[in-house]
XYZ file of N, CA, C and O in Angstrom:
848
model
N 172.787 36.792 132.989
C 171.962 38.496 132.535
C 173.673 39.210 133.140
O 174.188 38.717 134.270
N 174.105 40.086 132.604
C 175.082 40.794 133.083
C 174.658 42.473 133.056
O 173.878 42.861 131.819
N 174.835 43.332 134.055
C 174.872 44.669 133.653
C 175.806 45.194 132.702
O 176.113 44.412 131.763
N 175.185 46.666 131.636
C 175.223 47.072 130.788
C 175.591 48.492 131.161
O 174.294 49.247 131.940
N 176.785 49.198 130.782
C 176.730 50.226 131.220
C 177.072 51.168 129.729
O 178.554 51.174 129.537
N 176.158 51.167 128.840
C 176.629 51.883 127.424
C 177.483 53.705 127.814
O 177.408 54.596 128.722
N 178.573 53.430 127.185
C 179.716 54.807 127.578
C 178.861 55.864 126.678
O 179.298 57.292 127.282
N 178.305 55.694 125.685
C 177.595 56.752 125.167
C 176.022 56.259 124.551
O 175.540 55.266 124.947
N 175.031 57.001 124.064
C 173.800 57.059 123.571
C 173.768 56.444 122.040
O 173.016 55.619 122.467
N 174.727 56.530 121.595
C 175.063 55.976 120.230
C 175.101 54.518 120.323
O 174.956 53.180 119.939
N 175.487 54.227 121.720
C 176.302 52.428 122.008
C 174.867 51.742 121.978
O 174.672 50.785 122.169
N 174.204 52.806 123.434
C 172.101 52.060 123.166
C 171.535 51.807 122.524
O 171.292 50.572 122.219
N 171.909 52.177 121.580
C 171.161 52.350 119.981
C 171.565 51.178 119.375
O 170.288 50.736 118.884
N 172.733 51.006 119.292
C 173.028 49.742 118.802
C 172.923 48.395 119.012
O 172.835 47.489 118.323
N 172.844 48.531 120.445
C 172.258 47.489 121.473
C 170.757 47.432 121.272
O 170.479 46.510 121.705
N 169.976 48.086 120.533
C 168.363 47.401 120.795
C 168.020 48.511 121.369
O 166.989 47.634 122.411
N 168.374 49.916 122.498
C 167.861 50.347 123.192
C 167.299 51.483 123.098
O 167.680 52.606 122.717
N 165.806 52.081 123.285
C 165.283 53.351 123.077
C 165.163 54.437 123.976
O 164.371 53.294 125.343
N 165.287 55.268 124.716
C 164.134 55.650 125.402
C 163.199 56.755 125.391
O 164.127 57.899 124.368
N 162.319 57.015 125.901
C 161.334 57.464 125.566
C 161.295 58.867 126.882
O 160.927 58.084 127.711
N 161.864 59.879 126.311
C 162.130 60.606 127.661
C 160.746 61.352 127.637
O 159.793 61.750 127.075
N 160.261 61.677 129.499
C 159.178 62.922 129.924
C 158.799 63.911 128.375
O 157.791 64.121 128.496
N 160.244 64.892 128.558
C 160.054 65.575 127.278
C 160.288 65.339 125.903
O 161.714 64.678 126.268
N 159.736 65.187 125.003
C 159.769 64.589 123.864
C 161.385 65.255 123.533
O 161.520 65.989 123.588
N 162.064 63.834 122.909
C 162.756 64.703 122.016
C 162.775 64.592 120.286
O 163.013 64.337 119.363
N 162.215 65.759 120.133
C 161.744 66.188 117.841
C 162.315 67.382 117.847
O 162.416 68.348 118.868
N 162.530 67.271 117.225
C 162.153 68.689 116.317
C 161.208 69.557 116.235
O 160.328 69.019 114.432
N 160.054 69.880 116.677
C 158.951 70.724 115.781
C 159.123 71.392 115.041
O 157.961 71.112 114.306
N 159.746 71.816 114.665
C 160.060 72.626 113.006
C 159.863 71.736 112.056
O 160.390 71.775 110.848
N 160.617 70.146 111.873
C 160.654 69.132 110.887
C 159.187 68.453 111.123
O 158.555 68.309 111.358
N 159.663 67.930 109.695
C 157.920 66.824 109.744
C 158.594 65.293 110.034
O 159.722 65.071 110.860
N 157.286 64.653 110.642
C 157.563 63.311 110.793
C 158.536 62.864 110.045
O 159.279 61.737 111.247
N 158.420 62.216 109.262
C 159.658 61.465 108.637
C 160.997 62.054 108.658
O 162.039 61.154 109.019
N 161.983 63.569 109.194
C 163.170 64.056 109.205
C 163.321 63.442 110.235
O 164.528 63.081 110.709
N 161.860 63.562 111.483
C 162.052 63.312 112.818
C 162.302 61.895 112.964
O 163.301 61.521 113.649
N 162.264 60.506 111.945
C 161.774 59.859 112.125
C 164.067 59.009 111.722
O 164.550 58.089 112.293
N 164.432 59.915 111.340
C 165.062 58.897 110.157
C 166.703 60.324 109.946
O 167.861 60.164 110.172
N 166.192 61.301 111.045
C 167.074 62.366 111.250
C 168.297 61.900 112.027
O 169.598 62.368 111.220
N 169.029 61.005 112.170
C 170.537 60.381 113.134
C 170.871 59.163 111.229
O 172.112 58.948 111.753
N 169.387 59.207 110.423
C 170.110 57.621 109.598
C 169.033 58.099 108.428
O 168.585 56.504 108.548
N 169.563 58.752 107.452
C 168.486 58.880 106.772
C 168.977 57.617 105.532
O 169.880 57.594 104.987
N 167.960 57.112 104.768
C 167.820 56.832 103.559
C 168.634 57.141 102.375
O 168.042 58.185 102.413
N 169.660 56.488 101.847
C 170.321 57.407 100.694
C 170.552 57.185 99.697
O 170.255 55.366 99.428
N 170.301 57.711 98.453
C 170.920 57.198 97.179
C 172.045 57.715 97.084
O 172.258 59.063 96.400
N 173.205 57.474 97.216
C 174.398 57.547 96.494
C 174.791 58.651 97.529
O 174.190 58.631 99.064
N 174.775 59.952 97.267
C 175.479 61.113 97.944
C 174.317 61.731 98.827
O 174.739 62.753 99.519
N 172.597 61.499 98.281
C 171.816 62.031 98.137
C 170.613 61.067 99.144
O 171.392 60.213 99.404
N 169.734 62.022 100.487
C 168.609 61.456 100.537
C 167.861 61.349 99.895
O 167.588 61.520 99.366
N 167.777 59.458 99.763
C 166.497 58.826 99.237
C 164.982 59.151 99.652
O 164.435 58.828 100.271
N 164.570 60.721 99.255
C 163.301 61.027 99.898
C 162.136 60.410 99.953
O 161.127 59.796 100.749
N 162.020 59.160 98.516
C 161.150 58.554 98.177
C 160.970 57.069 99.489
O 160.017 56.704 100.029
N 161.971 57.135 99.349
C 162.449 55.312 100.577
C 161.960 55.792 101.608
O 161.329 55.610 103.356
N 162.659 57.411 102.335
C 161.745 58.069 104.156
C 160.200 58.057 103.895
O 160.008 57.615 105.038
N 160.024 58.563 102.984
C 158.109 58.567 103.140
C 157.390 57.504 103.284
O 156.960 56.471 104.059
N 158.143 56.229 102.879
C 157.449 54.807 102.226
C 157.636 54.093 103.714
O 156.678 53.634 104.025
N 158.580 54.336 104.491
C 159.736 53.438 105.579
C 158.789 54.323 106.230
O 158.343 53.738 107.571
N 158.708 55.637 106.777
C 157.587 56.093 107.476
C 156.239 55.606 107.512
O 155.597 55.449 108.807
N 155.506 55.782 106.231
C 154.060 55.166 105.953
C 153.994 53.861 106.955
O 152.740 53.620 107.049
N 155.113 52.986 106.587
C 155.438 51.936 107.412
C 155.471 51.588 108.793
O 154.236 50.616 109.230
N 155.978 52.244 109.298
C 155.847 52.891 110.821
C 154.432 53.380 111.443
O 154.491 52.624 112.375
N 153.664 54.396 109.754
C 152.842 54.390 111.099
C 151.886 53.983 111.033
O 151.076 53.989 111.840
N 151.926 53.192 109.993
C 150.901 51.930 109.626
C 150.678 51.443 110.999
O 149.832 50.507 110.898
N 152.202 50.638 111.496
C 152.031 49.620 112.829
C 151.125 49.875 114.232
O 150.674 49.550 114.323
N 152.197 51.588 113.992
C 150.952 52.191 115.156
C 149.440 52.470 115.024
O 149.328 53.366 116.019
N 148.835 52.318 113.789
C 147.729 52.712 114.106
C 147.336 54.662 114.192
O 146.201 54.833 114.494
N 148.843 55.036 113.328
C 148.071 56.751 113.127
C 148.109 57.224 112.179
O 148.603 57.333 111.291
N 146.938 57.642 112.607
C 147.100 58.462 110.739
C 147.066 59.581 110.566
O 146.692 61.058 111.207
N 148.469 60.479 110.500
C 149.483 61.257 109.817
C 149.825 60.507 108.137
O 150.239 60.162 108.632
N 150.767 62.087 107.934
C 150.878 62.255 106.840
C 152.884 62.161 107.429
O 152.762 62.385 108.196
N 153.354 61.086 106.625
C 155.029 61.534 107.167
C 155.333 62.903 106.736
O 156.527 63.353 107.547
N 154.747 64.082 106.034
C 155.141 65.606 105.804
C 154.684 66.695 107.215
O 155.117 67.344 106.644
N 153.813 65.875 107.707
C 153.083 66.848 108.569
C 154.057 67.238 109.773
O 155.149 65.903 110.028
N 154.029 68.538 110.077
C 155.262 68.973 111.381
C 154.624 68.250 112.224
O 153.954 68.271 113.215
N 155.658 68.423 112.757
C 155.844 67.738 114.645
C 154.735 68.842 115.035
O 154.199 68.285 115.837
N 155.260 70.169 114.735
C 154.443 71.037 116.061
C 153.118 71.474 115.736
O 152.000 72.155 116.458
N 152.520 70.355 114.495
C 151.595 70.444 113.932
C 150.468 69.500 114.990
O 149.036 69.121 115.014
N 151.450 68.646 115.771
C 150.078 67.401 115.940
C 149.799 67.263 117.280
O 150.488 68.671 117.941
N 149.157 66.836 118.031
C 148.715 66.880 119.410
C 149.389 65.625 119.882
O 150.916 65.078 119.837
N 149.558 65.921 121.804
C 150.807 65.352 122.279
C 151.080 63.852 122.366
O 151.896 63.449 122.583
N 149.199 63.595 122.188
C 149.671 62.405 122.077
C 149.791 61.398 120.710
O 150.777 60.431 120.775
N 150.081 62.593 119.693
C 150.042 62.313 118.031
C 151.750 62.348 118.286
O 152.509 62.095 117.514
N 152.409 62.822 119.014
C 153.849 63.293 119.362
C 154.448 62.181 119.477
O 155.360 61.189 119.509
N 154.161 62.055 120.765
C 154.460 60.348 121.512
C 154.388 59.323 120.702
O 155.273 58.685 120.811
N 153.300 59.202 119.681
C 153.416 58.041 118.982
C 154.895 58.038 117.871
O 155.208 57.042 117.380
N 154.753 59.476 117.626
C 155.893 59.329 116.553
C 157.686 59.203 117.706
O 158.645 58.626 116.779
N 157.491 59.599 118.712
C 158.574 59.039 119.372
C 158.482 57.574 119.379
O 159.960 56.964 119.634
N 157.793 56.745 120.032
C 157.336 55.107 119.772
C 158.506 54.495 117.392
O 158.606 53.520 118.036
N 157.594 55.413 117.019
C 157.837 55.056 115.684
C 159.568 55.296 115.495
O 160.052 54.362 114.767
N 160.184 56.639 116.377
C 161.539 56.284 116.475
C 162.336 55.368 116.857
O 163.092 54.630 115.969
N 161.585 55.070 117.809
C 162.780 53.153 118.829
C 162.063 52.384 117.856
O 162.933 51.587 117.084
N 161.380 52.028 116.688
C 160.678 50.855 116.055
C 161.752 50.937 115.179
O 162.478 49.761 114.463
N 162.113 52.125 114.355
C 162.496 52.497 113.200
C 164.103 52.055 113.531
O 165.174 51.451 112.064
N 165.164 51.553 114.797
C 165.856 51.752 114.595
C 166.171 50.274 115.473
O 167.587 50.234 115.459
N 165.021 49.852 115.392
C 164.841 48.552 115.308
C 165.162 47.722 117.175
O 165.706 46.828 117.827
N 164.369 48.832 117.823
C 164.758 48.946 119.782
C 164.111 47.491 119.931
O 162.701 47.841 119.660
N 164.682 46.531 120.582
C 163.942 45.434 121.160
C 163.845 45.926 123.155
O 162.686 45.255 123.530
N 164.095 47.246 123.299
C 163.991 46.909 124.855
C 163.675 48.706 124.745
O 164.435 49.627 124.349
N 162.801 49.372 124.712
C 161.877 50.612 125.055
C 161.835 50.735 126.205
O 161.133 50.324 126.953
N 162.791 51.811 127.015
C 162.506 52.923 127.603
C 161.694 54.079 128.402
O 161.723 54.861 127.401
N 160.363 53.727 128.788
C 159.163 55.113 128.858
C 159.306 55.727 130.193
O 159.009 55.038 131.201
N 159.963 56.754 130.111
C 159.771 57.328 131.330
C 158.433 58.546 131.697
O 158.693 60.093 131.285
N 157.268 58.688 132.715
C 156.448 58.742 132.642
C 155.866 59.422 131.909
O 155.482 61.337 130.827
N 155.464 58.765 129.968
C 154.562 58.498 129.057
C 153.513 59.886 129.245
O 153.072 60.213 128.074
N 152.899 59.650 130.102
C 151.334 59.822 130.583
C 151.235 61.560 131.069
O 149.911 62.144 131.291
N 151.594 61.817 131.022
C 152.032 63.221 131.657
C 151.727 64.239 131.283
O 150.337 65.076 132.394
N 151.569 63.828 129.719
C 150.926 65.427 129.057
C 149.896 64.960 128.166
O 149.104 65.653 126.850
N 149.506 63.872 128.429
C 148.146 62.979 127.758
C 147.068 62.899 127.894
O 146.700 62.875 129.345
N 146.033 63.258 127.462
C 144.208 63.417 127.650
C 144.175 61.784 128.260
O 144.710 60.654 127.904
N 143.003 61.554 128.772
C 142.804 59.900 129.259
C 142.437 59.375 127.879
O 142.725 58.034 127.774
N 142.103 59.606 126.814
C 141.961 58.878 125.302
C 142.979 59.096 124.798
O 143.536 57.519 124.954
N 144.111 59.337 125.267
C 145.315 59.147 124.491
C 146.343 58.586 125.273
O 146.984 57.113 124.761
N 145.928 58.219 126.489
C 146.821 57.398 127.244
C 146.022 55.754 127.215
O 147.079 55.182 127.273
N 144.653 55.912 126.918
C 144.370 54.796 126.547
C 145.241 53.920 125.699
O 144.878 52.759 124.846
N 145.548 54.759 124.944
C 145.750 54.479 122.918
C 147.575 53.802 123.490
O 147.462 53.182 122.812
N 147.771 54.858 123.974
C 149.056 54.308 124.380
C 148.901 52.868 125.445
O 149.933 52.359 124.965
N 148.426 52.639 125.587
C 148.729 51.277 126.894
C 147.868 50.463 125.886
O 148.907 49.107 125.951
N 147.085 50.942 124.867
C 146.575 49.347 123.638
C 148.824 49.612 123.114
O 148.417 48.086 123.084
N 148.886 50.292 123.163
C 149.924 50.398 122.090
C 151.349 49.291 122.728
O 151.622 48.236 122.265
N 150.991 49.685 123.823
C 152.369 49.340 125.247
C 152.230 47.586 124.500
O 152.652 46.570 125.107
N 150.810 46.990 124.685
C 150.193 46.019 125.282
C 150.557 44.649 123.972
O 151.189 43.454 123.548
N 150.387 45.812 122.873
C 150.923 45.337 121.455
C 152.382 45.201 120.966
O 153.086 43.976 120.839
N 153.306 45.629 121.773
C 154.509 45.561 121.729
C 155.150 44.645 122.839
O 156.178 44.340 121.964
N 154.586 44.372 123.709
C 155.211 43.112 124.489
C 154.327 42.086 123.495
O 155.319 40.752 123.418
N 153.558 42.091 122.524
C 152.528 41.216 122.003
C 153.760 40.417 121.133
O 154.224 38.837 120.931
N 154.924 41.619 120.802
C 155.653 41.427 119.728
C 157.327 40.903 120.008
O 158.340 41.458 119.403
N 156.661 41.070 121.339
C 158.423 40.312 122.354
C 159.795 41.290 122.166
O 160.510 41.441 121.952
N 158.800 42.467 122.412
C 159.309 44.112 122.895
C 159.854 44.773 124.622
O 158.215 43.958 124.998
N 160.670 44.439 124.598
C 160.445 44.714 126.667
C 160.524 46.304 127.041
O 160.930 47.133 125.813
N 159.009 46.590 127.826
C 159.339 47.618 127.916
C 160.070 48.393 129.596
O 159.232 47.086 130.515
N 160.319 48.874 129.581
C 160.969 49.577 131.142
C 159.922 50.822 131.327
O 160.227 51.862 130.169
N 159.034 50.947 132.474
C 157.848 51.668 132.292
C 158.139 52.340 133.630
O 157.995 51.863 134.869
N 158.126 53.830 133.664
C 158.331 54.541 134.987
C 157.449 55.744 134.811
O 157.103 56.288 133.984
N 156.897 55.443 135.954
C 155.760 56.466 136.635
C 155.924 56.426 137.936
O 156.246 55.630 138.815
N 155.479 57.448 138.496
C 154.374 57.694 139.735
C 153.009 57.259 139.730
O 152.031 57.777 140.567
N 152.094 57.037 138.732
C 151.511 56.597 138.650
C 150.834 54.871 139.045
O 151.104 54.183 137.770
N 150.565 54.249 140.219
C 151.154 53.564 140.820
C 150.002 52.572 140.333
O 150.227 51.262 140.286
N 149.151 53.073 140.128
C 147.616 52.568 139.111
C 148.255 51.664 138.011
O 148.101 50.540 137.593
N 148.558 52.431 137.275
C 149.638 52.172 136.257
C 150.266 51.171 135.902
O 150.177 50.320 135.607
N 151.312 51.728 137.093
C 152.623 50.192 136.968
C 151.735 48.794 137.200
O 152.166 47.955 136.788
N 150.977 48.457 137.758
C 149.844 47.688 138.393
C 148.865 46.925 137.193
O 149.301 45.636 136.832
N 148.892 47.524 136.172
C 147.954 47.662 135.204
C 149.060 47.385 134.076
O 148.277 46.089 133.039
N 149.959 47.399 133.194
C 150.889 47.730 132.637
C 151.904 46.537 132.799
O 152.168 45.907 132.058
N 152.061 45.941 134.522
C 153.690 45.963 133.938
C 153.720 44.257 134.599
O 152.542 44.046 135.364
N 154.350 43.577 134.192
C 154.521 42.170 135.175
C 155.219 41.985 135.908
O 154.840 41.342 136.381
N 156.178 43.284 136.290
C 157.103 42.719 137.279
C 157.484 44.746 137.515
O 157.596 45.260 136.774
N 157.434 44.485 138.553
C 158.000 45.268 139.665
C 159.377 45.955 140.535
O 159.076 44.621 140.911
N 159.770 47.089 140.025
C 161.261 46.646 140.483
C 160.780 48.901 141.249
O 160.793 49.290 140.989
N 161.406 48.503 142.915
C 161.044 49.687 143.061
C 163.269 50.245 143.565
O 163.402 50.030 144.474
N 163.155 51.804 143.181
C 164.162 52.110 143.245
C 164.359 53.150 144.755
O 162.919 54.001 144.348
N 164.656 52.892 145.469
C 164.702 54.882 146.684
C 166.944 54.984 146.272
O 167.640 53.838 146.820
N 167.008 56.035 146.174
C 168.024 57.330 146.506
C 169.031 55.758 144.928
O 170.039 55.398 145.675
N 168.519 56.043 144.556
C 169.335 55.332 143.768
C 169.283 53.619 143.511
O 170.633 53.210 142.609
N 168.894 53.251 144.181
C 169.203 51.538 144.685
C 168.228 50.360 144.877
O 167.147 51.572 144.741
N 168.054 49.379 144.446
C 166.899 48.652 144.181
C 166.851 48.370 145.384
O 167.840 47.576 145.943
N 165.508 49.038 145.992
C 164.942 48.102 147.041
C 164.197 47.518 147.136
O 163.993 46.627 148.830
N 163.314 47.247 146.305
C 162.046 45.948 146.372
C 161.756 45.779 144.552
O 162.367 46.286 143.645
N 161.711 43.973 144.937
C 161.145 43.880 143.425
C 160.338 42.965 143.693
O 160.641 42.282 144.326
N 159.712 42.478 141.998
C 158.787 41.374 142.277
C 157.911 40.707 141.236
O 158.068 41.973 140.683
N 157.185 39.758 141.235
C 155.491 39.857 140.456
C 154.690 41.074 140.548
O 154.525 41.213 142.019
N 153.888 41.491 139.453
C 153.428 42.402 139.821
C 151.469 42.208 140.961
O 151.289 42.830 141.971
N 151.768 39.998 140.597
C 150.441 40.227 141.313
C 150.770 40.290 143.253
O 150.102 39.794 143.967
N 151.994 40.176 143.593
C 152.841 40.480 145.201
C 152.338 41.882 145.292
O 153.146 41.929 146.239
N 152.723 42.773 144.691
C 152.738 44.275 144.944
C 150.898 44.857 144.975
O 150.141 44.934 143.950
N 150.962 44.757 146.002
C 149.627 46.499 146.066
C 150.641 47.587 146.326
O 151.726 47.596 146.504
N 148.885 48.720 145.783
C 149.917 49.954 145.967
C 150.557 50.733 147.554
O 151.389 51.382 147.592
N 150.078 50.044 148.641
C 150.976 50.457 150.103
C 151.850 49.499 149.944
O 152.676 50.834 150.364
N 152.315 48.280 149.484
C 153.731 48.134 149.702
C 154.386 48.688 148.134
O 155.732 49.328 149.022
N 153.896 49.629 147.276
C 155.008 50.214 146.216
C 155.824 51.567 147.353
O 156.386 51.795 147.299
N 154.292 51.645 147.762
C 154.292 53.051 148.482
C 155.928 53.165 149.923
O 156.895 53.976 150.096
N 155.593 52.198 150.299
C 156.336 51.597 151.700
C 157.519 51.332 151.121
O 158.893 51.930 152.193
N 158.156 51.300 150.339
C 159.739 50.655 149.475
C 160.129 52.039 148.669
O 161.245 51.984 149.899
N 159.415 52.842 148.562
C 159.574 54.205 148.516
C 159.838 55.057 149.677
O 161.006 56.147 149.096
N 158.899 55.294 149.953
C 159.353 56.009 151.318
C 160.633 55.133 152.229
O 161.063 56.196 153.383
N 160.554 54.011 152.229
C 161.352 53.362 153.259
C 161.042 52.977 154.737
O 161.645 52.926 155.531
N 159.959 53.103 154.983
C 158.846 52.741 156.043
C 157.595 52.881 156.166
O 157.013 52.771 155.074
N 156.741 52.536 156.616
C 155.166 51.634 156.743
C 154.477 53.039 156.795
O 154.679 53.986 157.116
N 152.804 52.831 155.988
C 152.739 53.699 155.752
C 151.969 54.766 157.022
O 150.962 55.660 157.066
N 151.992 53.414 158.029
C 150.952 54.055 159.748
C 152.631 54.605 160.269
O 152.364 55.925 160.704
N 153.540 54.546 159.754
C 154.427 55.525 160.148
C 154.678 56.634 159.722
O 154.558 58.259 159.928
N 154.452 56.987 158.441
C 154.285 58.299 157.374
C 152.347 58.886 157.673
O 152.553 60.287 157.666
N 151.486 58.375 157.706
C 150.684 58.877 158.512
C 149.666 57.838 159.447
O 148.912 57.919 159.575
N 150.762 58.522 160.539
C 150.147 57.710 162.539
C 148.513 58.589 162.526
O 148.521 59.749 162.260
N 148.123 57.989 163.092
C 146.110 58.250 163.398
C 147.163 59.522 165.040
O 147.470 58.878 165.639
N 145.818 59.904 164.680
C 145.920 61.223 166.241
C 144.707 61.434 166.935
O 144.174 60.586 166.415
N 144.857 61.082 167.962
C 144.486 61.087 169.476
C 143.438 62.358 169.390
O 144.050 62.820 168.890
N 141.986 61.899 169.285
C 141.023 63.520 169.346
C 140.822 63.133 171.109
O 139.870 62.110 171.792
N 141.152 64.519 171.234
C 139.975 64.649 172.396
C 139.717 65.746 172.514
O 139.614 66.649 172.544
N 138.968 66.017 173.742
C 137.648 66.200 173.745
C 137.917 67.265 175.350
O 138.219 66.697 176.283
N 138.220 68.609 175.156
C 138.937 69.719 176.053
C 137.817 69.913 176.743
O 136.379 70.210 175.694
N 137.435 70.324 178.295
C 136.937 70.689 179.139
C 136.551 72.421 178.769
O 134.958 73.300 178.410
N 137.899 72.823 179.252
C 137.858 74.196 178.674
C 137.638 74.684 176.962
O 138.105 74.420 176.199
N 136.579 75.450 177.241
C 136.720 76.651 176.129
C 137.083 78.169 175.630
O 138.015 78.675 176.172
N 137.367 77.597 174.323
C 138.460 78.596 173.583
C 137.865 79.522 173.199
O 138.697 80.589 172.620
N 136.230 79.058 172.468
C 135.960 80.444 171.979
C 134.605 80.318 172.271
O 133.842 78.921 172.257
N 133.896 81.126 172.427
C 132.219 81.561 172.204
C 131.584 82.351 171.581
O 132.523 83.483 171.825
N 130.535 82.127 171.240
C 130.392 83.269 170.341
C 128.783 82.798 170.237
O 128.043 82.221 170.729
N 128.437 84.594 170.695
C 126.915 84.236 171.330
C 126.062 85.541 170.369
O 126.512 86.668 169.875
N 125.275 85.142 169.420
C 124.111 86.414 169.066
C 124.730 87.101 168.173
O 124.107 88.135 167.720
N 125.556 86.077 166.888
C 126.251 86.787 165.709
C 124.406 86.208 165.002
O 124.104 86.177 164.696
N 124.575 88.222 163.962
C 123.338 89.001 163.537
C 124.266 89.295 162.052
O 124.838 90.295 162.659
N 123.184 88.839 160.975
C 123.678 90.090 159.747
C 122.700 90.053 158.745
O 122.389 88.887 158.721
N 122.201 90.978 158.625
C 121.152 90.931 157.957
C 121.153 90.268 156.363
O 121.780 90.628 155.924
N 120.188 88.910 156.778
C 119.898 89.010 155.200
C 120.879 87.311 155.065
O 121.428 87.322 153.898
N 121.758 87.310 155.959
C 123.225 86.430 156.134
C 122.372 85.187 157.326
O 122.731 84.154 156.554
N 122.800 85.668 158.379
C 122.455 84.696 159.561
C 121.983 85.084 160.034
O 122.121 86.968 160.282
N 121.580 85.036 161.398
C 120.479 85.157 162.603
C 120.915 84.689 163.432
O 120.658 83.043 163.442
N 120.840 85.256 164.455
C 121.258 84.322 165.341
C 122.333 83.311 166.000
O 121.726 82.399 166.404
N 123.357 83.309 165.471
C 124.551 82.204 165.871
C 125.098 81.943 167.193
O 125.666 83.149 167.561
N 124.894 80.815 168.048
C 125.671 80.830 168.748
C 126.610 79.263 168.708
O 125.988 77.972 168.442
N 127.618 79.722 169.623
C 128.104 78.033 169.252
C 129.804 78.291 170.509
O 130.544 80.201 170.736
N 130.116 77.442 170.922
C 131.372 77.416 171.854
C 132.392 76.282 171.160
O 131.663 75.632 171.198
N 133.467 76.255 171.297
C 134.914 75.496 171.167
C 135.946 75.093 172.744
O 135.831 76.272 173.012
């Protein structure tokens, strides 16, 4: 294993790394096919090969089991479908490592389930998934290994089976949960600070009495 620090995003792309941001990087006024190949259109001589572009897009959509047309505009798609288009874009460049940053933020429960099923399929296809999320239950469900960063540094890591949610929170915060939320001692005071007698309001309360 060696550290990798690409100078440009294109270097990471060439190395087979794709990053799917929380705010999706799509041109909403363009079609699905145009978004997938906007950085590398299939060509016939000096011209874009429209037929090859549509066929390659259909192949990617079939892999993702996404029932939309290559000609559909991104602005017409649901958030979950746009997320899938971003994943198709990653597959179109042959990415072996795909980084997801908070991918479920704008998704419904059904769209989230669909995304998780796809991530499991990508894992079975030997793709490496880096999943960044504050929803720790999802991290436990999806990940084989967990890495906790705090202030830009790795502070804890290991197999998922060794992590509880409390351990993840403690690692992120840098202290034990009991220090974050200490138990408060409750004591009963003998001194009365408030006393109410004979509170009445017709149709609402009648003869209310209490003291604190």
